Each structure stands twice: as C-alpha cells, then as structure tokens.
Short mmCIF file of C-alpha atoms and ligand atoms in Angstrom, two decimals:
data_model
loop_
_atom_site.label_atom_id
_atom_site.label_comp_id
_atom_site.label_asym_id
_atom_site.label_seq_id
_atom_site.Cartn_x
_atom_site.Cartn_y
_atom_site.Cartn_z
CA MET G 1 0.04 0.22 0.27
CA ARG G 2 2.75 1.98 -0.60
CA LYS G 3 1.91 5.06 -2.32
CA LYS G 4 3.17 8.41 -3.51
CA THR G 5 2.23 11.56 -1.85
CA ILE G 6 2.22 15.39 -2.35
CA GLY G 7 5.85 15.24 -0.77
CA ASP G 8 7.09 12.99 -3.96
CA VAL G 9 5.48 15.72 -6.48
CA GLU G 10 7.04 19.19 -7.94
CA VAL G 11 3.29 21.22 -7.16
CA ASN G 12 5.23 24.99 -8.06
CA GLY G 13 3.00 26.45 -10.85
CA LYS G 14 0.84 23.70 -10.95
CA ARG G 15 -3.09 23.13 -11.12
CA VAL G 16 -3.45 20.81 -8.39
CA PHE G 17 -7.03 19.01 -8.32
CA VAL G 18 -7.47 17.86 -4.44
CA ARG G 19 -10.06 15.61 -3.46
CA VAL G 20 -11.75 16.11 -0.16
CA ASP G 21 -14.26 14.97 2.08
CA PHE G 22 -16.39 17.65 2.43
CA ASN G 23 -19.65 16.16 3.62
CA VAL G 24 -20.18 18.25 6.73
CA PRO G 25 -23.48 18.01 8.67
CA PHE G 26 -26.26 20.99 8.79
CA ASP G 27 -28.56 22.53 11.03
CA GLU G 28 -31.86 23.52 9.97
CA ALA G 29 -30.67 27.19 9.67
CA GLY G 30 -28.08 26.02 7.01
CA GLN G 31 -25.38 26.45 9.44
CA ILE G 32 -22.61 23.89 9.22
CA THR G 33 -23.00 21.71 13.03
CA ASP G 34 -19.45 20.00 13.04
CA ASP G 35 -16.30 21.39 10.56
CA THR G 36 -13.64 18.25 11.41
CA ARG G 37 -13.53 17.22 7.90
CA ILE G 38 -12.52 20.46 6.59
CA ARG G 39 -10.27 20.89 9.30
CA SER G 40 -8.73 17.64 8.33
CA ALA G 41 -8.16 18.81 5.16
CA LEU G 42 -6.27 21.83 5.63
CA PRO G 43 -2.99 20.56 6.22
CA THR G 44 -2.66 19.17 2.51
CA ILE G 45 -4.19 22.35 1.32
CA GLN G 46 -1.58 24.83 3.56
CA LYS G 47 0.73 22.54 1.89
CA LEU G 48 0.16 22.87 -1.23
CA ILE G 49 -0.51 27.04 -1.21
CA GLU G 50 2.83 26.58 0.52
CA GLY G 51 3.98 25.36 -2.71
CA GLY G 52 3.37 27.67 -4.72
CA ALA G 53 0.47 25.90 -6.48
CA ARG G 54 -3.32 26.52 -8.01
CA VAL G 55 -5.04 24.61 -5.17
CA ILE G 56 -8.74 23.31 -7.03
CA VAL G 57 -10.69 21.75 -4.39
CA ALA G 58 -13.45 19.30 -5.06
CA SER G 59 -15.91 17.79 -2.96
CA HIS G 60 -19.81 15.93 -2.83
CA LEU G 61 -21.83 16.65 -0.09
CA GLY G 62 -25.48 14.66 0.49
CA ARG G 63 -26.96 13.16 -2.11
CA PRO G 64 -28.28 15.19 -4.21
CA LYS G 65 -29.29 12.65 -6.90
CA GLY G 66 -27.19 14.15 -10.25
CA LYS G 67 -28.85 17.41 -10.24
CA PRO G 68 -28.26 20.37 -8.75
CA VAL G 69 -29.69 21.61 -5.32
CA ASP G 70 -29.52 24.32 -3.53
CA GLU G 71 -29.59 23.75 -0.43
CA LEU G 72 -26.61 21.53 -0.90
CA ARG G 73 -24.66 24.35 -2.55
CA LEU G 74 -20.47 24.22 -1.18
CA LYS G 75 -20.78 27.85 -1.17
CA PRO G 76 -21.32 27.75 2.76
CA VAL G 77 -18.55 25.22 3.06
CA ALA G 78 -15.66 27.79 1.08
CA ASP G 79 -16.86 30.20 3.49
CA ARG G 80 -15.75 28.43 6.61
CA LEU G 81 -12.49 27.03 4.66
CA ALA G 82 -11.90 30.71 3.63
CA GLU G 83 -12.17 31.39 7.76
CA LEU G 84 -10.08 28.67 8.43
CA LEU G 85 -7.47 29.10 5.98
CA GLY G 86 -7.45 33.14 6.85
CA SER G 87 -7.24 34.04 3.10
CA THR G 88 -9.57 33.81 0.12
CA VAL G 89 -11.19 31.30 -1.54
CA ILE G 90 -12.73 31.17 -4.25
CA SER G 91 -16.35 29.70 -5.19
CA ALA G 92 -17.33 28.14 -8.86
CA ASP G 93 -20.82 27.80 -9.92
CA ASP G 94 -20.16 24.13 -11.50
CA CYS G 95 -16.86 21.45 -11.23
CA VAL G 96 -16.63 21.17 -15.17
CA GLY G 97 -17.78 22.66 -18.17
CA PRO G 98 -16.92 26.47 -18.69
CA LYS G 99 -17.95 27.85 -15.79
CA ALA G 100 -15.46 25.56 -14.21
CA GLU G 101 -12.45 26.20 -16.63
CA GLU G 102 -12.82 29.75 -16.57
CA ALA G 103 -12.21 30.34 -12.92
CA VAL G 104 -9.42 27.29 -13.02
CA ALA G 105 -7.70 29.77 -15.93
CA ALA G 106 -8.02 32.95 -12.99
CA LEU G 107 -6.38 30.82 -10.39
CA ARG G 108 -3.07 32.54 -9.12
CA ASP G 109 0.02 30.34 -8.07
CA GLY G 110 -1.44 30.08 -4.23
CA ASP G 111 -4.88 30.93 -5.15
CA VAL G 112 -7.83 28.35 -3.30
CA LEU G 113 -10.87 27.40 -5.70
CA LEU G 114 -13.52 25.17 -4.50
CA LEU G 115 -15.49 23.86 -7.23
CA GLU G 116 -19.15 22.77 -6.68
CA ASN G 117 -20.65 19.90 -5.24
CA LEU G 118 -19.78 16.66 -7.56
CA ARG G 119 -22.68 15.14 -7.03
CA PHE G 120 -24.73 17.61 -8.98
CA HIS G 121 -23.30 15.36 -12.11
CA ALA G 122 -25.04 11.57 -12.10
CA GLU G 123 -22.05 10.57 -13.92
CA GLU G 124 -19.82 11.10 -10.43
CA GLU G 125 -21.05 8.66 -8.81
CA LYS G 126 -21.21 6.46 -11.89
CA ASN G 127 -17.48 6.94 -12.51
CA ASP G 128 -18.53 7.99 -15.79
CA PRO G 129 -14.74 7.71 -18.37
CA SER G 130 -15.68 11.22 -20.04
CA PHE G 131 -17.11 13.05 -17.04
CA ALA G 132 -12.99 11.61 -15.26
CA GLU G 133 -11.84 13.25 -18.06
CA GLN G 134 -13.32 16.70 -17.92
CA LEU G 135 -12.52 16.26 -14.43
CA ALA G 136 -9.13 15.58 -15.26
CA SER G 137 -8.80 18.64 -17.74
CA LEU G 138 -9.08 20.75 -14.74
CA ALA G 139 -5.40 19.79 -13.33
CA ASP G 140 -2.05 18.88 -13.91
CA ILE G 141 -1.82 16.52 -10.85
CA PHE G 142 -4.06 14.73 -9.12
CA VAL G 143 -4.18 14.52 -4.97
CA ASN G 144 -7.10 12.60 -2.88
CA ASP G 145 -7.31 13.24 0.40
CA ALA G 146 -10.55 11.89 0.79
CA PHE G 147 -10.15 9.58 2.82
CA GLY G 148 -13.63 8.58 3.67
CA THR G 149 -14.95 8.57 -0.19
CA ALA G 150 -11.94 6.11 -0.74
CA HIS G 151 -13.89 2.75 -0.82
CA ARG G 152 -16.15 4.19 -3.18
CA ALA G 153 -14.49 4.35 -7.36
CA HIS G 154 -16.57 7.20 -8.48
CA ALA G 155 -14.85 10.18 -11.28
CA SER G 156 -13.21 12.08 -9.09
CA THR G 157 -11.29 9.33 -6.81
CA GLU G 158 -11.25 6.32 -9.32
CA GLY G 159 -12.03 7.68 -12.97
CA ILE G 160 -9.54 10.98 -12.62
CA THR G 161 -6.55 9.08 -12.12
CA HIS G 162 -6.63 7.56 -15.63
CA HIS G 163 -5.30 10.87 -16.63
CA LEU G 164 -3.05 12.48 -14.26
CA PRO G 165 -0.18 11.78 -11.41
CA SER G 166 -1.91 10.51 -8.86
CA VAL G 167 -0.95 11.00 -5.59
CA ALA G 168 -2.28 10.97 -1.80
CA GLY G 169 -2.80 13.72 0.93
CA LEU G 170 -1.43 14.18 4.07
CA LEU G 171 -5.16 13.34 5.58
CA MET G 172 -4.96 10.05 3.27
CA GLU G 173 -1.56 9.43 4.15
CA LYS G 174 -1.65 9.28 7.76
CA GLU G 175 -4.87 7.40 7.74
CA LEU G 176 -2.78 4.41 4.96
CA GLN G 177 -0.01 4.63 7.58
CA SER G 178 -1.85 4.00 10.93
CA LEU G 179 -4.36 2.13 9.63
CA GLY G 180 -1.62 0.20 7.28
CA GLU G 181 0.23 -0.40 10.31
CA LEU G 182 -2.65 -2.39 11.84
CA LEU G 183 -2.33 -4.35 9.11
CA THR G 184 1.01 -5.52 8.86
CA ALA G 185 3.37 -5.02 11.33
CA PRO G 186 1.47 -3.87 15.01
CA SER G 187 3.18 -4.21 18.15
CA ARG G 188 1.80 -7.02 20.14
CA PRO G 189 -0.21 -8.04 22.63
CA PHE G 190 -2.95 -6.78 19.70
CA ALA G 191 -6.65 -6.77 20.61
CA CYS G 192 -9.48 -5.50 18.55
CA VAL G 193 -13.23 -4.06 20.09
CA PHE G 194 -15.76 -4.72 18.44
CA GLY G 195 -19.46 -3.67 19.46
CA GLY G 196 -22.03 -1.55 17.11
CA ALA G 197 -25.27 -2.58 15.84
CA LYS G 198 -24.58 -5.47 12.91
CA VAL G 199 -22.92 -7.98 12.41
CA SER G 200 -24.24 -7.44 8.88
CA ASP G 201 -21.92 -4.76 8.62
CA LYS G 202 -18.38 -5.71 10.46
CA VAL G 203 -18.31 -10.23 9.65
CA GLY G 204 -16.11 -9.25 6.83
CA MET G 205 -13.62 -7.23 9.41
CA ILE G 206 -14.11 -9.06 11.94
CA LEU G 207 -12.91 -12.21 9.73
CA ASN G 208 -9.42 -10.24 8.08
CA MET G 209 -8.24 -8.27 11.50
CA LEU G 210 -9.04 -12.41 13.92
CA GLN G 211 -5.84 -13.85 11.99
CA ARG G 212 -3.61 -10.73 12.88
CA VAL G 213 -5.22 -9.93 15.97
CA ASP G 214 -4.12 -12.06 19.44
CA VAL G 215 -7.60 -11.54 21.31
CA VAL G 216 -11.04 -10.32 19.59
CA LEU G 217 -13.43 -8.61 22.33
CA VAL G 218 -17.28 -8.52 21.37
CA GLY G 219 -19.97 -5.88 23.26
CA GLY G 220 -22.88 -3.83 21.78
CA GLY G 221 -25.24 -5.10 19.49
CA LEU G 222 -23.19 -7.48 18.08
CA ALA G 223 -22.88 -9.54 20.97
CA ALA G 224 -26.55 -10.71 21.47
CA THR G 225 -26.26 -12.09 17.96
CA PHE G 226 -23.19 -14.47 18.81
CA LEU G 227 -24.75 -15.10 22.12
CA LYS G 228 -27.54 -16.71 20.43
CA ALA G 229 -25.21 -18.46 18.21
CA ARG G 230 -24.11 -19.94 21.07
CA GLY G 231 -27.29 -20.93 21.85
CA LEU G 232 -28.11 -18.42 24.43
CA GLU G 233 -31.53 -16.71 25.00
CA VAL G 234 -31.50 -13.31 24.78
CA GLY G 235 -35.13 -11.97 24.99
CA GLU G 236 -36.03 -8.58 22.87
CA SER G 237 -32.04 -8.38 22.18
CA LEU G 238 -31.26 -6.66 18.84
CA VAL G 239 -30.47 -9.59 16.57
CA GLU G 240 -29.86 -10.41 13.49
CA ASP G 241 -30.98 -14.04 12.72
CA ASP G 242 -29.71 -13.85 9.22
CA MET G 243 -26.04 -13.42 10.55
CA LEU G 244 -25.89 -16.19 12.91
CA GLU G 245 -24.04 -18.73 10.84
CA GLU G 246 -21.31 -16.10 9.97
CA ALA G 247 -21.14 -15.72 13.58
CA ARG G 248 -20.57 -19.56 13.94
CA THR G 249 -18.03 -19.28 11.54
CA ILE G 250 -16.69 -16.10 12.89
CA MET G 251 -16.10 -18.63 16.62
CA ALA G 252 -14.95 -21.84 14.79
CA GLU G 253 -12.20 -19.63 12.64
CA SER G 254 -11.08 -18.39 16.67
CA GLU G 255 -10.89 -21.83 17.41
CA ARG G 256 -9.16 -22.73 15.04
CA SER G 257 -6.69 -19.86 14.96
CA SER G 258 -6.60 -20.05 18.47
CA VAL G 259 -7.61 -16.59 18.82
CA PRO G 260 -10.61 -15.70 21.81
CA VAL G 261 -13.30 -13.96 20.68
CA ILE G 262 -14.61 -12.76 24.37
CA LEU G 263 -18.42 -12.05 24.91
CA PRO G 264 -19.75 -10.45 27.68
CA LEU G 265 -19.96 -11.95 31.12
CA ASP G 266 -23.01 -10.14 32.01
CA VAL G 267 -24.74 -7.23 30.65
CA LEU G 268 -26.97 -4.64 31.32
CA VAL G 269 -30.80 -4.99 30.09
CA ALA G 270 -33.83 -3.04 30.17
CA ARG G 271 -37.36 -3.11 29.27
CA GLU G 272 -36.95 -0.44 26.58
CA VAL G 273 -34.17 0.96 24.78
CA LYS G 274 -35.14 4.39 25.80
CA ARG G 275 -34.55 7.64 28.33
CA GLY G 276 -36.08 6.10 31.73
CA ALA G 277 -36.83 2.86 31.43
CA ARG G 278 -36.41 -0.21 33.57
CA MET G 279 -33.50 -1.65 33.46
CA ARG G 280 -31.21 -4.55 35.34
CA VAL G 281 -27.67 -6.37 35.13
CA VAL G 282 -27.77 -10.41 34.99
CA GLN G 283 -25.37 -13.13 33.12
CA ALA G 284 -25.01 -12.93 29.96
CA THR G 285 -26.32 -16.34 30.44
CA SER G 286 -29.62 -15.88 31.76
CA VAL G 287 -31.09 -12.60 29.67
CA PRO G 288 -35.07 -13.01 30.92
CA ALA G 289 -37.87 -13.26 28.43
CA GLY G 290 -39.25 -9.44 27.48
CA TRP G 291 -35.80 -7.58 28.53
CA GLY G 292 -33.13 -6.80 25.60
CA ILE G 293 -29.64 -5.91 25.97
CA ALA G 294 -28.64 -2.63 26.36
CA ASP G 295 -25.03 -2.14 27.36
CA ILE G 296 -22.18 -4.82 28.70
CA GLY G 297 -21.82 -5.05 32.35
CA PRO G 298 -19.74 -3.73 35.22
CA ARG G 299 -17.57 -7.47 35.08
CA THR G 300 -17.41 -7.58 31.19
CA ILE G 301 -15.82 -3.94 31.48
CA GLU G 302 -13.59 -5.20 34.11
CA HIS G 303 -12.77 -8.54 32.34
CA PHE G 304 -12.62 -6.34 29.32
CA PHE G 305 -9.84 -3.87 30.80
CA GLY G 306 -7.93 -7.16 31.88
CA LYS G 307 -7.78 -8.22 28.53
CA LEU G 308 -6.47 -4.77 27.61
CA GLU G 309 -3.99 -4.35 29.91
CA SER G 310 -0.75 -5.91 28.59
CA CYS G 311 -1.75 -4.89 25.06
CA LYS G 312 0.69 -2.75 22.88
CA THR G 313 -2.19 -2.18 19.93
CA ILE G 314 -5.81 -1.46 20.51
CA MET G 315 -8.07 -1.17 17.79
CA TRP G 316 -11.57 -0.20 19.24
CA ASN G 317 -14.81 -0.12 16.44
CA GLY G 318 -18.26 0.06 17.49
CA PRO G 319 -20.65 1.25 20.59
CA MET G 320 -20.83 -0.95 23.46
CA GLY G 321 -24.36 -0.09 23.93
CA VAL G 322 -26.98 2.36 23.47
CA TYR G 323 -24.55 5.14 24.80
CA GLU G 324 -27.15 7.45 23.22
CA VAL G 325 -29.64 6.96 26.16
CA PRO G 326 -27.00 8.13 29.07
CA GLN G 327 -27.98 5.09 31.00
CA PHE G 328 -27.16 2.75 28.45
CA SER G 329 -23.49 4.67 27.64
CA LEU G 330 -21.69 3.10 30.73
CA GLY G 331 -19.45 0.52 28.96
CA THR G 332 -19.11 2.88 26.16
CA ARG G 333 -17.43 5.48 28.09
CA CYS G 334 -15.03 2.83 30.37
CA LEU G 335 -14.03 1.60 26.97
CA ILE G 336 -12.87 4.83 25.76
CA ASN G 337 -11.69 6.87 28.85
CA TYR G 338 -8.96 3.63 29.09
CA VAL G 339 -8.17 3.20 25.67
CA ALA G 340 -7.50 6.51 26.17
CA ALA G 341 -5.37 6.33 29.30
CA THR G 342 -3.75 3.47 27.99
CA ASP G 343 -0.10 3.89 26.60
CA ALA G 344 -0.47 1.47 24.00
CA LYS G 345 -1.16 2.24 20.28
CA SER G 346 -4.93 3.09 19.73
CA VAL G 347 -7.29 3.51 17.22
CA ILE G 348 -10.86 4.09 16.54
CA GLY G 349 -12.62 4.23 13.80
CA GLY G 350 -16.50 4.14 12.71
CA GLY G 351 -18.82 7.18 12.83
CA SER G 352 -20.63 6.29 15.86
CA SER G 353 -17.45 5.55 17.55
CA VAL G 354 -15.87 8.35 16.78
CA ASP G 355 -19.00 10.77 17.50
CA ALA G 356 -18.51 9.31 21.00
CA VAL G 357 -14.98 9.78 21.72
CA GLN G 358 -15.47 13.27 20.46
CA GLU G 359 -17.97 14.10 22.75
CA MET G 360 -16.10 13.00 25.17
CA GLY G 361 -13.10 15.36 24.37
CA LEU G 362 -10.73 12.47 23.95
CA ALA G 363 -9.97 12.94 20.23
CA ASP G 364 -7.02 14.23 20.62
CA ILE G 365 -5.57 11.75 23.46
CA VAL G 366 -6.34 8.95 21.42
CA THR G 367 -3.29 7.34 18.81
CA HIS G 368 -5.32 7.79 15.89
CA VAL G 369 -8.99 8.67 15.42
CA SER G 370 -10.00 7.68 12.01
CA THR G 371 -12.08 9.64 9.96
CA GLY G 372 -13.61 7.50 7.54
CA GLY G 373 -16.69 5.19 8.75
CA GLY G 374 -17.14 2.94 5.82
CA ALA G 375 -13.44 3.10 4.31
CA THR G 376 -12.39 2.45 7.37
CA LEU G 377 -13.80 -0.81 8.19
CA GLU G 378 -13.61 -1.86 4.37
CA LEU G 379 -9.95 -1.07 4.48
CA LEU G 380 -9.72 -3.29 7.52
CA GLU G 381 -11.74 -6.22 5.98
CA LYS G 382 -10.03 -5.99 2.50
CA GLY G 383 -6.60 -4.25 3.27
CA THR G 384 -6.71 -1.94 0.59
CA LEU G 385 -9.65 0.32 -1.12
CA PRO G 386 -10.18 1.63 -4.43
CA GLY G 387 -9.26 5.40 -4.39
CA VAL G 388 -6.01 4.00 -2.78
CA GLU G 389 -5.45 1.24 -5.22
CA ALA G 390 -5.94 3.98 -8.33
CA LEU G 391 -3.46 6.20 -6.73
CA ASN G 392 0.83 6.01 -8.32
CA ASP G 393 2.94 3.81 -6.51
CA SER G 394 5.66 5.17 -4.54
P1 ADP B 401 -19.89 2.82 14.18
O1 ADP B 401 -20.95 3.81 13.67
O2 ADP B 401 -18.89 3.63 15.23
O3 ADP B 401 -18.89 1.32 13.35
P2 ADP B 401 -22.23 1.19 14.79
O4 ADP B 401 -22.56 1.80 13.55
O5 ADP B 401 -22.14 -0.62 13.81
O6 ADP B 401 -20.97 1.87 15.02
O7 ADP B 401 -23.49 1.00 15.49
C1 ADP B 401 -23.16 2.12 16.59
C2 ADP B 401 -25.25 2.27 16.76
O8 ADP B 401 -25.33 0.48 17.52
C3 ADP B 401 -25.36 2.99 17.62
O9 ADP B 401 -26.38 3.64 17.27
C4 ADP B 401 -25.74 2.07 19.41
O10 ADP B 401 -26.58 2.50 19.61
C5 ADP B 401 -26.19 0.57 18.45
N1 ADP B 401 -26.02 -0.28 19.88
C6 ADP B 401 -25.05 -0.45 20.29
N2 ADP B 401 -25.36 -1.54 21.46
C7 ADP B 401 -26.31 -1.85 20.73
C8 ADP B 401 -27.10 -2.52 21.14
N3 ADP B 401 -27.06 -3.40 22.55
N4 ADP B 401 -28.76 -3.08 21.01
C9 ADP B 401 -29.44 -2.18 20.44
N5 ADP B 401 -28.05 -1.16 19.74
C10 ADP B 401 -26.41 -1.06 19.76
MG1 MG B 402 -22.38 3.63 12.13
#
C-alpha cells in the first residue's frame, strides 16, 4: 500500500486537483454543525498553497442525486474554509464545463478554488470516463485526501487517476499509515474491540482482523447475535437471525486459530431502549424473557480491561451499548476512557465510535481517530480501497 504523496511531486505553478471529503453536517438554519472534515484537510491545502500550487478543491455534499440542489451548494463550506485558512477561497458554480474552466484559468499560484458539488452530476458516482476526463482536464496533478470516500470508485476518486499523476494527500497518508500498520506490523499483543449495531456490517472486518490479532472482544448489539449463536436466550435483544451462521463461522475461526473471541459475561438489560426505562444487570447466560441487552455489564467492563492491560495495540470500533441514551452509555464511556488512558497505540474508527470519543473530548489523546466510517471498516476488511489502489505507487 505504499503510495506516492504530495511530498513526492513538484507542485509549484501547477494546477492541483484535490479531492477532499467536505460532506459536513448542517442544521436547519443552514449552519455547519461540525467542521472536523474541513479542518482535517487543512494541512494538505496549506502545504499546496505554500508550495505555490493553484489549488482546485473538489468534494461531494449530501445526496443531490445527479442534479443541482440549492441546499447542497458548497458556498457555506467555501466560506468556512476561507475562515480556517485565513485567506480567500474562490467558489465556482460548477465542477466541470465553462464555469469551472474559467475559474481555473483565472487562478494564480497559491490561490484556492472550491468547485461546486461533484454529485450535481450523475456521472460522478457512475465513474463515467468522459466526466472523469473533464475533471482531469482542469489540472496537472491529482491529490486524493478524501479517505472517507476512498471505498467508492467514483469519477473524482478513481476515473480521474487514469489521466493525471495521482498521489495521496496528508490526511490520506496518515490514515493509510495508521491503519496499514494495524494490518501489517502491529506491536503485540494486539486487541480488537468490536461493538455497534450489526454483525452484517462487520463480519468481513472481524474475519480479516481475526487473522492478525491476539484477542477479540465483542460488545454492543453484535454480542447478542453471538450469544444467540452459542444457543443462549437473548430475550428482546437486537439480533440478526440471518447472521447466526456468520457468527458461528467467526467462532469456529477463533477456535481454529486459537485467537479468543470474548463475549460479555454480564449485560445491562432493559425493558425498553429509552431514557428512564427499567433496567438491571444479569449474567449473559440468563437474559430474562421480555428484556433486551442495552449495554455490557460491570464485570464485563473489568474483564475487558484485564484483557487489554498487556496490549501494545488496541483497535476499537463500535459502541458497547446504546450510548446515545445516557443510562446505557457506561460500557462505551469506560472503554473510551481506558483506550485514551493506555500507553498502547490506540486506533478508533467508525462513525458512532468517533462521535462518542469526540463527545468525551478525548479525540486528541487517542493515537489515531480514523475519519473514514465505511472506508475504515472496508480497509480493515480488504486491506485496500479502490481510491487508494488507483494512486501511483511510490
Ligand atoms: P460505528 O458507526 O462506530 O461503526 P455502528 O454503526 O456499528 O458503529 O453502531 C452504532 C450503533 O450501535 C449505535 O447507534 C448504538 O446505539 C447501537 N448499539 C450498540 N449496542 C447496542 C445494543 N446492545 N442494542 C442495540 N443497538 C446497539
Ligand atoms: Mg455507524
């Protein structure tokens, strides 16, 4: 997975097309509620400005389904980017065609232009070759810094690389380094902690990581499917019945490779998964009928800590319980605290998991918080991503 990066190319005076992930959330008033994704791309953009490049930034935003949607224009993002950079950001009304071409032609070295939402054209997600060629015609060099979109082969992440020298941006480089190390050369012992809602999202990743780790800990909604696959009653817990076979495959693989997959010893069960609901702690082997698992229990938390104690690398994905409801958030918060406090190399990935770490204000203490969501999980499953494969090897 060794790929060329912006350090490997001469950008001075060059038109550089930078694919970023500025798919930020907005509130009803049209204000950006979280600009983490914009901030994450700043190092790359700044480095290109300093290098004297003509910086052409491009992103998607939301799901406009192939046509212009006013609420999904990137102008507010351009304004926030300008604020963060402390310099002007020019906006173009389109990402291809005469409007984009004119805006690019007017650029001087060190200028920054943000093209309009790539997904206003259906050809973007279809990876249409002539659309990719049009995007490429705007620039001399392609930089991909959109790690969160790298699991999709779209015109601006894959197609464009057929026409331009293509390298990784600094955010992409950091993601590939941190996650690549988990796959190839983790310090041992190495533990993976998996939780979250669905086994179906995670089977591939769990099976792949099982071959690379020393221990796997399972909590969250996933655990109920595993417990049921072991023949236990799980009451009203969230279970994917069509994943019981996959859960058994994972446990068989664990047996074969002697890498333990550890399930909760006790769980917090509730009558309903909502604020103020009645709840109690029970053994995982005796979930009462009419109750559902909403979090891991205190003995499990301690047991998990014990397993993590000697680890030099910890990868965590997926909340240990329904952490959005405060009374079911203890397992997740304890785990995050532990991961942040340990000296081990700690990597956290996944949309909800990252939200939870950020909410606790601990994102800076963890070794690496992966910005990828689906891309992170797919990289840990397959070892590479289409948008990464497409970049030039170093
Ligand atoms: P990530 O985005 O970090 O990969 P997921 O998307 O897989 O995580 O799962 C996050 C969701 O899992 C959260 O909304 C959380 O409420 C839910 N969840 C965790 N534990 C349980 C559980 N025991 N029962 C139902 N849902 C759960
Ligand atoms: Mg998620």
